Tab-separated table of C-alpha atoms in Angstrom:
chain	number	residue	atom	x	y	z
A	875	UNK	CA	259.529	315.364	328.353
A	876	UNK	CA	259.208	318.105	325.499
A	877	UNK	CA	261.790	319.625	323.447
A	878	UNK	CA	263.086	323.425	322.924
A	879	UNK	CA	261.550	323.467	319.542
A	880	UNK	CA	258.289	322.420	321.174
A	881	UNK	CA	258.142	324.247	324.171
A	882	UNK	CA	259.020	327.568	321.566
A	883	UNK	CA	256.246	326.559	319.271
A	884	UNK	CA	254.044	326.292	322.254
A	885	UNK	CA	254.776	329.959	323.497
A	886	UNK	CA	254.096	331.316	319.966
A	887	UNK	CA	251.120	329.816	319.604
A	888	UNK	CA	249.851	331.427	323.244
A	889	UNK	CA	251.188	334.227	322.701
A	890	UNK	CA	249.147	334.484	318.876
A	891	UNK	CA	245.933	333.197	321.258
A	892	UNK	CA	246.592	336.444	323.600
A	893	UNK	CA	246.689	338.891	321.411
A	894	UNK	CA	243.319	337.505	319.807
A	895	UNK	CA	241.687	337.508	323.317
A	896	UNK	CA	243.455	340.681	324.406
A	897	UNK	CA	241.489	342.367	321.405
A	898	UNK	CA	238.287	340.502	322.414
A	899	UNK	CA	238.740	341.445	326.231
A	900	UNK	CA	239.517	345.154	325.128
A	901	UNK	CA	236.128	345.817	323.114
A	902	UNK	CA	234.074	344.339	326.206
A	903	UNK	CA	236.105	346.233	328.986
A	904	UNK	CA	235.935	349.116	326.687
A	905	UNK	CA	232.098	348.832	325.913
A	906	UNK	CA	231.623	348.474	329.970
A	907	UNK	CA	233.547	351.142	330.951
A	908	UNK	CA	231.933	353.552	328.536
A	909	UNK	CA	228.302	352.063	329.372
A	910	UNK	CA	229.128	352.628	333.280
A	911	UNK	CA	230.248	356.275	332.394
A	912	UNK	CA	227.064	356.930	330.826
A	913	UNK	CA	224.715	355.295	333.824
A	914	UNK	CA	227.166	357.458	336.201
A	915	UNK	CA	226.324	361.030	334.095
A	916	UNK	CA	222.879	359.738	334.458
A	917	UNK	CA	222.475	359.123	337.997
A	918	UNK	CA	224.280	362.456	338.903
A	919	UNK	CA	221.143	364.005	336.500
A	920	UNK	CA	218.954	362.088	338.623
A	921	UNK	CA	219.922	363.028	341.527
A	922	UNK	CA	219.932	366.691	340.472
A	923	UNK	CA	216.376	366.166	339.364
A	924	UNK	CA	215.101	364.165	342.303
A	925	UNK	CA	216.683	367.146	344.396
A	926	UNK	CA	214.280	369.749	342.978
A	927	UNK	CA	211.045	367.713	343.556
A	928	UNK	CA	211.904	368.172	347.535
A	929	UNK	CA	211.285	365.365	350.536
A	930	UNK	CA	209.881	363.508	347.998
A	931	UNK	CA	212.585	363.092	345.908
A	932	UNK	CA	214.460	361.005	348.291
A	933	UNK	CA	212.435	358.243	347.405
A	934	UNK	CA	213.827	358.463	344.028
A	935	UNK	CA	217.817	357.240	344.895
A	936	UNK	CA	216.765	354.862	347.113
A	937	UNK	CA	214.304	352.940	344.838
A	938	UNK	CA	216.864	353.357	341.967
A	939	UNK	CA	220.027	351.799	343.513
A	940	UNK	CA	217.759	349.538	345.601
A	941	UNK	CA	216.265	348.170	342.075
A	942	UNK	CA	219.484	347.838	340.736
A	943	UNK	CA	220.989	345.928	343.248
A	944	UNK	CA	218.428	343.563	343.188
A	945	UNK	CA	218.819	342.715	339.698
A	946	UNK	CA	222.457	342.465	340.597
A	947	UNK	CA	222.025	339.120	342.998
A	948	UNK	CA	219.441	338.358	340.833
A	949	UNK	CA	222.026	337.674	337.873
A	950	UNK	CA	224.642	336.222	340.922
A	951	UNK	CA	221.921	334.131	341.658
A	952	UNK	CA	221.144	332.759	337.974
A	953	UNK	CA	225.055	332.442	337.515
A	954	UNK	CA	226.963	332.106	340.898
A	955	UNK	CA	230.252	332.655	339.406
A	956	UNK	CA	229.084	336.527	339.040
A	957	UNK	CA	229.212	336.961	342.114
A	958	UNK	CA	231.750	339.678	343.922
A	959	UNK	CA	234.700	340.553	342.417
A	960	UNK	CA	235.449	337.678	340.332
A	961	UNK	CA	239.274	337.652	341.214
A	962	UNK	CA	238.879	335.257	343.871
A	963	UNK	CA	238.050	332.623	341.042
A	964	UNK	CA	240.324	333.900	338.706
A	965	UNK	CA	242.944	333.072	341.401
A	966	UNK	CA	241.435	329.648	342.557
A	967	UNK	CA	241.659	328.390	339.077
A	968	UNK	CA	245.046	329.936	338.846
A	969	UNK	CA	245.720	327.107	341.605
A	970	UNK	CA	243.799	324.398	340.371
A	971	UNK	CA	240.832	324.649	342.784
A	972	UNK	CA	238.380	325.760	340.369
A	973	UNK	CA	237.365	324.958	336.485
A	974	UNK	CA	237.165	327.746	334.701
A	975	UNK	CA	234.267	330.653	334.315
A	976	UNK	CA	231.960	329.711	331.921
A	977	UNK	CA	231.145	332.305	329.146
A	978	UNK	CA	227.848	332.940	330.294
A	979	UNK	CA	229.750	334.887	333.004
A	980	UNK	CA	230.514	337.470	330.606
A	981	UNK	CA	227.086	338.617	329.743
A	982	UNK	CA	225.997	338.131	333.553
A	983	UNK	CA	229.080	340.382	334.528
A	984	UNK	CA	228.912	342.743	332.040
A	985	UNK	CA	224.992	343.434	332.706
A	986	UNK	CA	224.887	342.502	336.781
A	987	UNK	CA	227.971	344.682	336.650
A	988	UNK	CA	226.212	347.887	334.507
A	989	UNK	CA	222.863	348.031	336.846
A	990	UNK	CA	224.214	347.203	340.693
A	991	UNK	CA	227.850	349.906	339.685
A	992	UNK	CA	225.890	352.337	338.021
A	993	UNK	CA	223.206	352.576	340.286
A	994	UNK	CA	225.435	353.780	342.484
A	995	UNK	CA	226.599	350.323	345.347
A	996	UNK	CA	230.416	351.482	346.393
A	997	UNK	CA	231.932	348.798	344.104
A	998	UNK	CA	234.431	348.990	341.360
A	999	UNK	CA	234.585	348.157	337.780
A	1000	UNK	CA	237.669	346.337	337.842
A	1001	UNK	CA	235.958	343.160	339.200
A	1002	UNK	CA	234.021	342.672	336.245
A	1003	UNK	CA	236.563	343.608	333.848
A	1004	UNK	CA	238.870	340.850	335.443
A	1005	UNK	CA	236.577	338.135	335.003
A	1006	UNK	CA	235.086	338.925	331.842
A	1007	UNK	CA	238.856	338.887	330.420
A	1008	UNK	CA	239.743	335.754	332.498
A	1009	UNK	CA	236.632	333.905	331.033
A	1010	UNK	CA	237.319	334.954	327.337
A	1011	UNK	CA	241.155	334.303	328.011
A	1012	UNK	CA	240.503	330.677	329.129
A	1013	UNK	CA	237.483	329.730	326.356
A	1014	UNK	CA	239.827	330.963	323.765
A	1015	UNK	CA	242.651	328.451	325.210
A	1016	UNK	CA	240.049	325.728	325.324
A	1017	UNK	CA	238.571	326.393	321.749
A	1018	UNK	CA	242.464	326.440	320.683
A	1019	UNK	CA	242.728	322.598	321.914
A	1020	UNK	CA	245.253	323.701	324.251
A	1021	UNK	CA	246.297	321.967	327.209
A	1022	UNK	CA	245.095	322.581	331.130
A	1023	UNK	CA	248.141	324.336	331.932
A	1024	UNK	CA	248.228	327.025	329.114
A	1025	UNK	CA	244.481	327.319	329.843
A	1026	UNK	CA	245.297	328.017	332.847
A	1027	UNK	CA	247.863	330.578	331.612
A	1028	UNK	CA	245.539	332.268	328.891
A	1029	UNK	CA	243.085	333.372	331.859
A	1030	UNK	CA	245.083	334.408	334.102
A	1031	UNK	CA	246.661	336.459	331.556
A	1032	UNK	CA	243.691	337.828	330.301
A	1033	UNK	CA	242.748	338.541	333.552
A	1034	UNK	CA	245.166	341.494	333.590
A	1035	UNK	CA	244.311	342.226	330.670
A	1036	UNK	CA	240.569	343.257	332.186
A	1037	UNK	CA	242.528	345.344	334.945
A	1038	UNK	CA	244.754	347.089	332.240
A	1039	UNK	CA	241.486	348.272	330.481
A	1040	UNK	CA	239.136	348.947	333.846
A	1041	UNK	CA	242.362	351.371	334.828
A	1042	UNK	CA	243.744	352.231	331.858
A	1043	UNK	CA	246.898	350.552	333.394
A	1044	UNK	CA	248.938	348.486	331.313
A	1045	UNK	CA	251.723	347.777	333.308
A	1046	UNK	CA	249.761	347.713	336.290
A	1047	UNK	CA	247.176	345.217	334.926
A	1048	UNK	CA	250.389	342.966	333.625
A	1049	UNK	CA	251.803	343.170	337.425
A	1050	UNK	CA	248.195	342.169	339.155
A	1051	UNK	CA	248.276	338.723	336.812
A	1052	UNK	CA	252.112	338.219	337.713
A	1053	UNK	CA	252.193	339.886	341.175
A	1054	UNK	CA	248.443	338.634	342.549
A	1055	UNK	CA	247.479	335.869	340.848
A	1056	UNK	CA	250.341	333.959	339.675
A	1057	UNK	CA	252.812	335.184	342.077
A	1058	UNK	CA	255.517	334.689	339.730
A	1059	UNK	CA	257.334	335.790	336.690
A	1060	UNK	CA	258.007	332.552	334.686
A	1061	UNK	CA	258.772	333.658	330.577
A	1062	UNK	CA	255.474	331.324	329.597
A	1063	UNK	CA	253.314	333.802	331.694
A	1064	UNK	CA	255.006	337.071	331.159
A	1065	UNK	CA	254.887	337.332	327.615
A	1066	UNK	CA	251.514	336.192	326.484
A	1067	UNK	CA	250.276	338.797	329.480
A	1068	UNK	CA	252.319	341.567	327.933
A	1069	UNK	CA	250.625	340.991	324.989
A	1070	UNK	CA	247.214	340.711	325.911
A	1071	UNK	CA	247.463	343.445	327.741
A	1072	UNK	CA	248.913	345.737	325.302
A	1073	UNK	CA	246.320	344.364	322.664
A	1074	UNK	CA	243.640	344.605	325.099
A	1075	UNK	CA	244.386	348.496	326.338
A	1076	UNK	CA	244.960	349.628	322.348
A	1077	UNK	CA	241.142	348.142	321.359
A	1078	UNK	CA	240.151	349.753	324.763
A	1079	UNK	CA	241.153	353.554	323.875
A	1080	UNK	CA	239.616	352.875	320.433
A	1081	UNK	CA	236.173	353.459	322.972
A	1082	UNK	CA	237.561	355.521	325.596
A	1083	UNK	CA	240.340	357.201	324.222
A	1084	UNK	CA	244.038	357.634	325.105
A	1085	UNK	CA	243.462	359.659	328.372
A	1086	UNK	CA	244.626	358.850	332.152
A	1087	UNK	CA	241.623	358.166	334.738
A	1088	UNK	CA	242.393	361.276	336.720
A	1089	UNK	CA	243.699	364.823	335.982
A	1090	UNK	CA	246.283	365.170	338.301
A	1091	UNK	CA	248.418	368.818	338.071
A	1092	UNK	CA	252.347	368.926	339.151
A	1093	UNK	CA	253.187	367.269	342.002
A	1094	UNK	CA	256.852	368.398	343.735
A	1095	UNK	CA	257.984	365.738	344.482
A	1096	UNK	CA	258.725	365.634	348.645
A	1097	UNK	CA	262.449	366.396	349.919
A	1098	UNK	CA	263.730	363.373	350.961
A	1099	UNK	CA	264.009	364.588	354.783
A	1100	UNK	CA	259.850	364.200	354.944
A	1101	UNK	CA	260.357	360.549	353.749
A	1102	UNK	CA	259.860	359.152	357.770
A	1103	UNK	CA	256.776	361.073	357.527
A	1104	UNK	CA	255.620	358.555	354.667
A	1105	UNK	CA	256.490	355.922	356.608
A	1106	UNK	CA	254.712	356.384	359.577
A	1107	UNK	CA	251.621	357.028	357.105
A	1108	UNK	CA	252.775	354.118	355.831
A	1109	UNK	CA	252.472	352.060	359.015
A	1110	UNK	CA	249.228	354.003	359.926
A	1111	UNK	CA	248.010	352.747	356.510
A	1112	UNK	CA	248.392	349.500	357.302
A	1113	UNK	CA	246.215	349.867	359.994
A	1114	UNK	CA	243.261	351.126	357.911
A	1115	UNK	CA	243.916	348.476	355.899
A	1116	UNK	CA	243.634	345.945	358.540
A	1117	UNK	CA	240.677	347.645	359.693
A	1118	UNK	CA	239.009	347.427	356.220
A	1119	UNK	CA	239.513	344.028	355.427
A	1120	UNK	CA	238.338	342.446	358.991
A	1121	UNK	CA	235.433	344.887	357.481
A	1122	UNK	CA	234.476	343.541	354.040
A	1123	UNK	CA	235.067	339.839	355.532
A	1124	UNK	CA	232.539	341.184	358.217
A	1125	UNK	CA	229.900	342.469	356.184
A	1126	UNK	CA	229.704	339.361	354.095
A	1127	UNK	CA	229.220	337.174	357.315
A	1128	UNK	CA	226.416	339.445	358.761
A	1129	UNK	CA	224.474	339.720	355.837
A	1130	UNK	CA	224.972	335.743	354.745
A	1131	UNK	CA	223.840	335.004	358.739
A	1132	UNK	CA	220.448	336.556	357.866
A	1133	UNK	CA	219.337	333.552	356.836
A	1134	UNK	CA	215.389	334.463	356.863
A	1135	UNK	CA	215.577	337.209	354.146
A	1136	UNK	CA	216.154	335.837	350.648
A	1137	UNK	CA	219.374	337.190	349.323
A	1138	UNK	CA	218.005	339.429	346.693
A	1139	UNK	CA	215.594	341.098	348.908
A	1140	UNK	CA	218.755	341.354	351.345
A	1141	UNK	CA	220.372	343.422	348.056
A	1142	UNK	CA	217.816	345.834	347.781
A	1143	UNK	CA	217.938	346.909	351.182
A	1144	UNK	CA	221.768	347.409	351.052
A	1145	UNK	CA	220.837	349.296	348.205
A	1146	UNK	CA	217.715	351.068	349.395
A	1147	UNK	CA	220.804	352.418	352.214
A	1148	UNK	CA	223.117	353.436	349.479
A	1149	UNK	CA	221.077	355.179	348.029
A	1150	UNK	CA	220.056	356.813	350.648
A	1151	UNK	CA	223.307	358.063	351.701
A	1152	UNK	CA	223.757	358.947	347.913
A	1153	UNK	CA	220.651	361.437	348.703
A	1154	UNK	CA	222.905	363.132	351.294
A	1155	UNK	CA	225.743	363.193	348.955
A	1156	UNK	CA	226.881	362.371	345.571
A	1157	UNK	CA	229.995	361.107	347.023
A	1158	UNK	CA	228.900	358.224	349.296
A	1159	UNK	CA	227.858	355.799	346.600
A	1160	UNK	CA	229.527	355.114	343.540
A	1161	UNK	CA	233.190	353.451	342.776
A	1162	UNK	CA	234.947	356.530	343.503
A	1163	UNK	CA	236.243	358.030	340.487
A	1164	UNK	CA	234.341	361.389	340.486
A	1165	UNK	CA	235.425	361.553	344.241
A	1166	UNK	CA	239.062	360.996	344.056
A	1167	UNK	CA	239.028	363.848	340.900
A	1168	UNK	CA	237.614	366.071	343.365
A	1169	UNK	CA	240.027	365.519	345.786
A	1170	UNK	CA	242.846	366.079	343.720
A	1171	UNK	CA	240.577	369.625	342.273
A	1172	UNK	CA	240.603	370.602	345.880
A	1173	UNK	CA	237.237	370.744	345.761
A	1174	UNK	CA	236.519	368.728	349.229
A	1175	UNK	CA	236.636	370.074	351.995
A	1176	UNK	CA	238.058	368.899	355.157
A	1177	UNK	CA	234.823	367.953	357.233
A	1178	UNK	CA	232.685	366.565	354.125
A	1179	UNK	CA	236.275	364.379	353.590
A	1180	UNK	CA	236.268	363.041	356.772
A	1181	UNK	CA	232.061	361.733	356.987
A	1182	UNK	CA	232.405	360.562	353.375
A	1183	UNK	CA	235.959	358.294	355.144
A	1184	UNK	CA	233.773	357.021	357.381
A	1185	UNK	CA	230.367	356.611	355.018
A	1186	UNK	CA	232.466	354.928	352.476
A	1187	UNK	CA	234.429	352.728	354.923
A	1188	UNK	CA	231.123	351.100	356.042
A	1189	UNK	CA	229.197	351.515	353.193
A	1190	UNK	CA	231.613	349.840	350.826
A	1191	UNK	CA	232.102	346.390	352.866
A	1192	UNK	CA	227.861	346.512	352.947
A	1193	UNK	CA	227.622	347.391	349.392
A	1194	UNK	CA	230.024	344.336	348.585
A	1195	UNK	CA	227.920	342.087	350.827
A	1196	UNK	CA	225.033	342.342	348.558
A	1197	UNK	CA	226.484	339.676	346.401
A	1198	UNK	CA	226.502	341.430	343.126
A	1199	UNK	CA	228.976	341.801	340.457
A	1200	UNK	CA	231.427	344.644	341.235
A	1201	UNK	CA	234.894	344.995	342.384
A	1202	UNK	CA	236.916	346.331	345.390
A	1203	UNK	CA	239.743	347.977	344.535
A	1204	UNK	CA	238.381	351.427	342.812
A	1205	UNK	CA	236.124	351.845	346.155
A	1206	UNK	CA	239.841	351.229	347.911
A	1207	UNK	CA	241.574	353.707	345.844
A	1208	UNK	CA	239.143	356.482	346.422
A	1209	UNK	CA	238.956	355.520	350.689
A	1210	UNK	CA	243.101	355.981	350.407
A	1211	UNK	CA	242.729	358.736	348.177
A	1212	UNK	CA	240.439	360.102	351.253
A	1213	UNK	CA	242.344	358.875	353.805
A	1214	UNK	CA	245.852	360.558	352.333
A	1215	UNK	CA	243.729	364.333	353.417
A	1216	UNK	CA	243.046	363.430	356.642
A	1217	UNK	CA	246.781	362.384	357.458
A	1218	UNK	CA	248.136	365.679	355.892
A	1219	UNK	CA	245.413	367.831	357.490
A	1220	UNK	CA	246.699	366.097	361.256
A	1221	UNK	CA	250.185	366.368	359.763
A	1222	UNK	CA	249.107	370.327	358.625
A	1223	UNK	CA	247.723	370.613	362.437
A	1224	UNK	CA	250.273	368.831	364.432
A	1225	UNK	CA	253.065	370.661	362.340
A	1226	UNK	CA	251.827	373.689	361.188
A	1227	UNK	CA	255.565	374.270	359.231
A	1228	UNK	CA	254.993	371.354	357.244
A	1229	UNK	CA	255.570	371.340	353.419
A	1230	UNK	CA	251.958	372.492	351.838
A	1231	UNK	CA	252.403	370.600	348.761
A	1232	UNK	CA	252.430	367.761	350.925
A	1233	UNK	CA	248.237	366.697	349.977
A	1234	UNK	CA	249.032	365.505	346.845
A	1235	UNK	CA	251.873	363.567	347.550
A	1236	UNK	CA	249.960	361.927	350.387
A	1237	UNK	CA	246.512	361.270	348.372
A	1238	UNK	CA	248.865	359.126	346.127
A	1239	UNK	CA	250.857	357.366	348.624
A	1240	UNK	CA	247.507	357.079	350.951
A	1241	UNK	CA	245.705	354.959	347.428
A	1242	UNK	CA	248.743	353.011	346.906
A	1243	UNK	CA	249.546	352.028	350.521
A	1244	UNK	CA	246.114	350.766	351.698
A	1245	UNK	CA	245.535	348.625	348.057
A	1246	UNK	CA	248.797	347.178	349.300
A	1247	UNK	CA	247.922	346.684	352.882
A	1248	UNK	CA	244.624	345.032	352.459
A	1249	UNK	CA	245.319	343.523	348.491
A	1250	UNK	CA	249.290	342.711	349.257
A	1251	UNK	CA	250.165	343.361	346.133
A	1252	UNK	CA	252.920	346.416	346.513
A	1253	UNK	CA	253.775	346.750	343.073
A	1254	UNK	CA	250.515	345.844	341.704
A	1255	UNK	CA	248.929	349.085	343.609
A	1256	UNK	CA	252.408	351.550	342.767
A	1257	UNK	CA	252.257	351.119	339.396
A	1258	UNK	CA	248.197	351.605	338.867
A	1259	UNK	CA	247.725	354.862	341.126
A	1260	UNK	CA	250.547	356.102	339.142
A	1261	UNK	CA	249.109	355.356	335.244
A	1262	UNK	CA	246.032	356.146	336.478
A	1263	UNK	CA	247.123	359.614	337.443
A	1264	UNK	CA	250.544	359.810	335.157
A	1265	UNK	CA	252.129	361.096	337.697
A	1266	UNK	CA	255.871	359.496	339.211
A	1267	UNK	CA	257.336	362.167	341.006
A	1268	UNK	CA	255.912	360.392	344.490
A	1269	UNK	CA	257.248	357.538	343.408
A	1270	UNK	CA	260.154	357.331	346.229
A	1271	UNK	CA	257.283	358.294	349.008
A	1272	UNK	CA	255.216	356.043	347.722
A	1273	UNK	CA	257.446	352.973	348.001
A	1274	UNK	CA	258.389	353.909	351.819
A	1275	UNK	CA	254.755	354.340	352.112
A	1276	UNK	CA	253.684	351.325	350.781
A	1277	UNK	CA	256.315	348.692	352.649
A	1278	UNK	CA	255.464	349.858	355.472
A	1279	UNK	CA	251.878	349.332	355.247
A	1280	UNK	CA	252.651	345.755	353.744
A	1281	UNK	CA	255.030	345.421	356.582
A	1282	UNK	CA	252.181	346.011	359.289
A	1283	UNK	CA	249.473	344.112	357.184
A	1284	UNK	CA	251.991	341.121	356.871
A	1285	UNK	CA	252.616	341.102	360.638
A	1286	UNK	CA	250.130	341.533	361.737
A	1287	UNK	CA	248.938	337.742	360.776
A	1288	UNK	CA	245.994	338.985	359.133
A	1289	UNK	CA	245.519	337.291	355.468
A	1290	UNK	CA	245.390	339.010	352.531
A	1291	UNK	CA	241.887	340.046	351.521
A	1292	UNK	CA	241.194	337.708	348.175
A	1293	UNK	CA	242.898	334.740	350.096
A	1294	UNK	CA	240.087	335.258	352.443
A	1295	UNK	CA	237.435	335.483	349.715
A	1296	UNK	CA	238.565	332.480	347.774
A	1297	UNK	CA	238.314	330.286	350.639
A	1298	UNK	CA	234.748	331.684	351.417
A	1299	UNK	CA	234.111	330.734	347.930
A	1300	UNK	CA	235.318	327.613	347.686
A	1301	UNK	CA	233.303	326.652	350.964
A	1302	UNK	CA	230.494	328.434	349.540
A	1303	UNK	CA	231.234	325.866	346.233
A	1304	UNK	CA	230.894	323.021	347.976
A	1305	UNK	CA	228.378	323.559	350.650
A	1306	UNK	CA	225.926	324.029	346.825
A	1307	UNK	CA	227.352	320.822	346.124
A	1308	UNK	CA	226.821	319.401	348.825
A	1309	UNK	CA	223.082	320.999	348.996
A	1310	UNK	CA	222.147	322.524	345.098
A	1311	UNK	CA	218.998	324.111	347.077
A	1312	UNK	CA	220.981	326.281	348.955
C-alpha cells in the first residue's frame, strides 16, 4: 500500500505529464483540422470545376474519392491499429484488453485520415485526433517510466484532449474520457484529464482560432409546455439511433464478407460510390460540418434534407466499412441535424400552429439525442453540441430528448456501438495472431 504522500506526488507527476502531452496533442489535432479544412475547401473547388466540364467531369470526384479511400485503406493495411475510429482501441486499452497504440499510429492516422476524410468519405475527424492523443499520452507515460495503470490513465486523459480539439469542446472532451472511456470519475483520472484538455485546446486555438464550430443565431428556449414533444422526439430518435448502429455493423460485416476482393480494392469501390454521390450533391459526402452549418442557416430545402438523410444514413456506414482512418461522431451529428429538421417539418404539418422557432431547437436536440442513442454517452453528446454551437437555451429540451433516446436504445438490448466495434476489433486481432497472413 502506498502512502498518501506518494499518491499525491504521483498525481502531481501525472498532471505535469498530462499538460505536456496535451500541448503535443493540441498541435497535432490543430494541424490535422487545419489541413482538413484546406482539403475540404479544395474539394468544393474541385467539384465546381468538374461540374463545368459537363458529363466527363463526373469521373473526377469519383476518381478522387476512390483514390483517397484506397490510400486510407493501404495505410490501415500497413498499420492495422489505424483502421476505423480508434475509440474502440482506446476503450480496449483502458480495460486491459489491448496494449497501447504504437507511435506509428500517429502518422498513419494523420495522413490516412486526411486522404480518406479529405477526399469525401463520410467520416469524422474526431477518430484520428482521439487516437493520436491517446498514442501521445501512452508514449509520454512510458517514456516517463510510469507504471501500467498510470500509462492507461495518460492514454485515456489524452484521448479526451483529442476529442476536445476535434470539436473545440473542452468540457465535452473531458466528459468523453470520463463517461465513455473510463465510466468513472476518479480524482486520479479527472484532474489530469482536465489539464490535458485545457492545454490541448489552448494550443489548438493558436492554429485554429477561438470560435465555435457552428455559427448559430439566437435560439429561443422552447416553452416548457412543449417538453412532451421533445420526449416523443427523443423516443423516435432512439429508434433511429438503434437502426443507425445496426447499419454500421451490418455494413462492416457485408463488406468483410466479400472475401474475393482485396480490402484496398473494396475501399476504392466504396470511395467511387461516395464520389458519385458527391458529384450529384456536395453535401452527400464529407464529414458533415458544412451541411450542419447550412441547416442552421436555413439554406437547405426540405426535399433535399429528406434525400440527404436517406443517402447519408446508408453511405455513412458504408464509408466506415471501407476500413480507412476516420470516426463516426461528426457524421452522426450531421445526421441528427437532418433528423431534427425532418421531425420539425412533420410536427408543423400535423400541428400547423406549433411554435415556428422549434426548428433550430429540434436540430440541436436531434444531434445530441442521436449521438446518445448510438454511443450511449448522453452527457458527452449534449455538452459537445452545446459547445460546438455556443448555445445553452435548449438545454432542458435537449436533456429530455437525449434521455428518452438513450432509454429506448438501452431497453432494446442493443449494445453501444463502440462496445460492438471493440469486440470486433479484438476478434480480428486474435484472428491475425492465429493467421498472420489473413
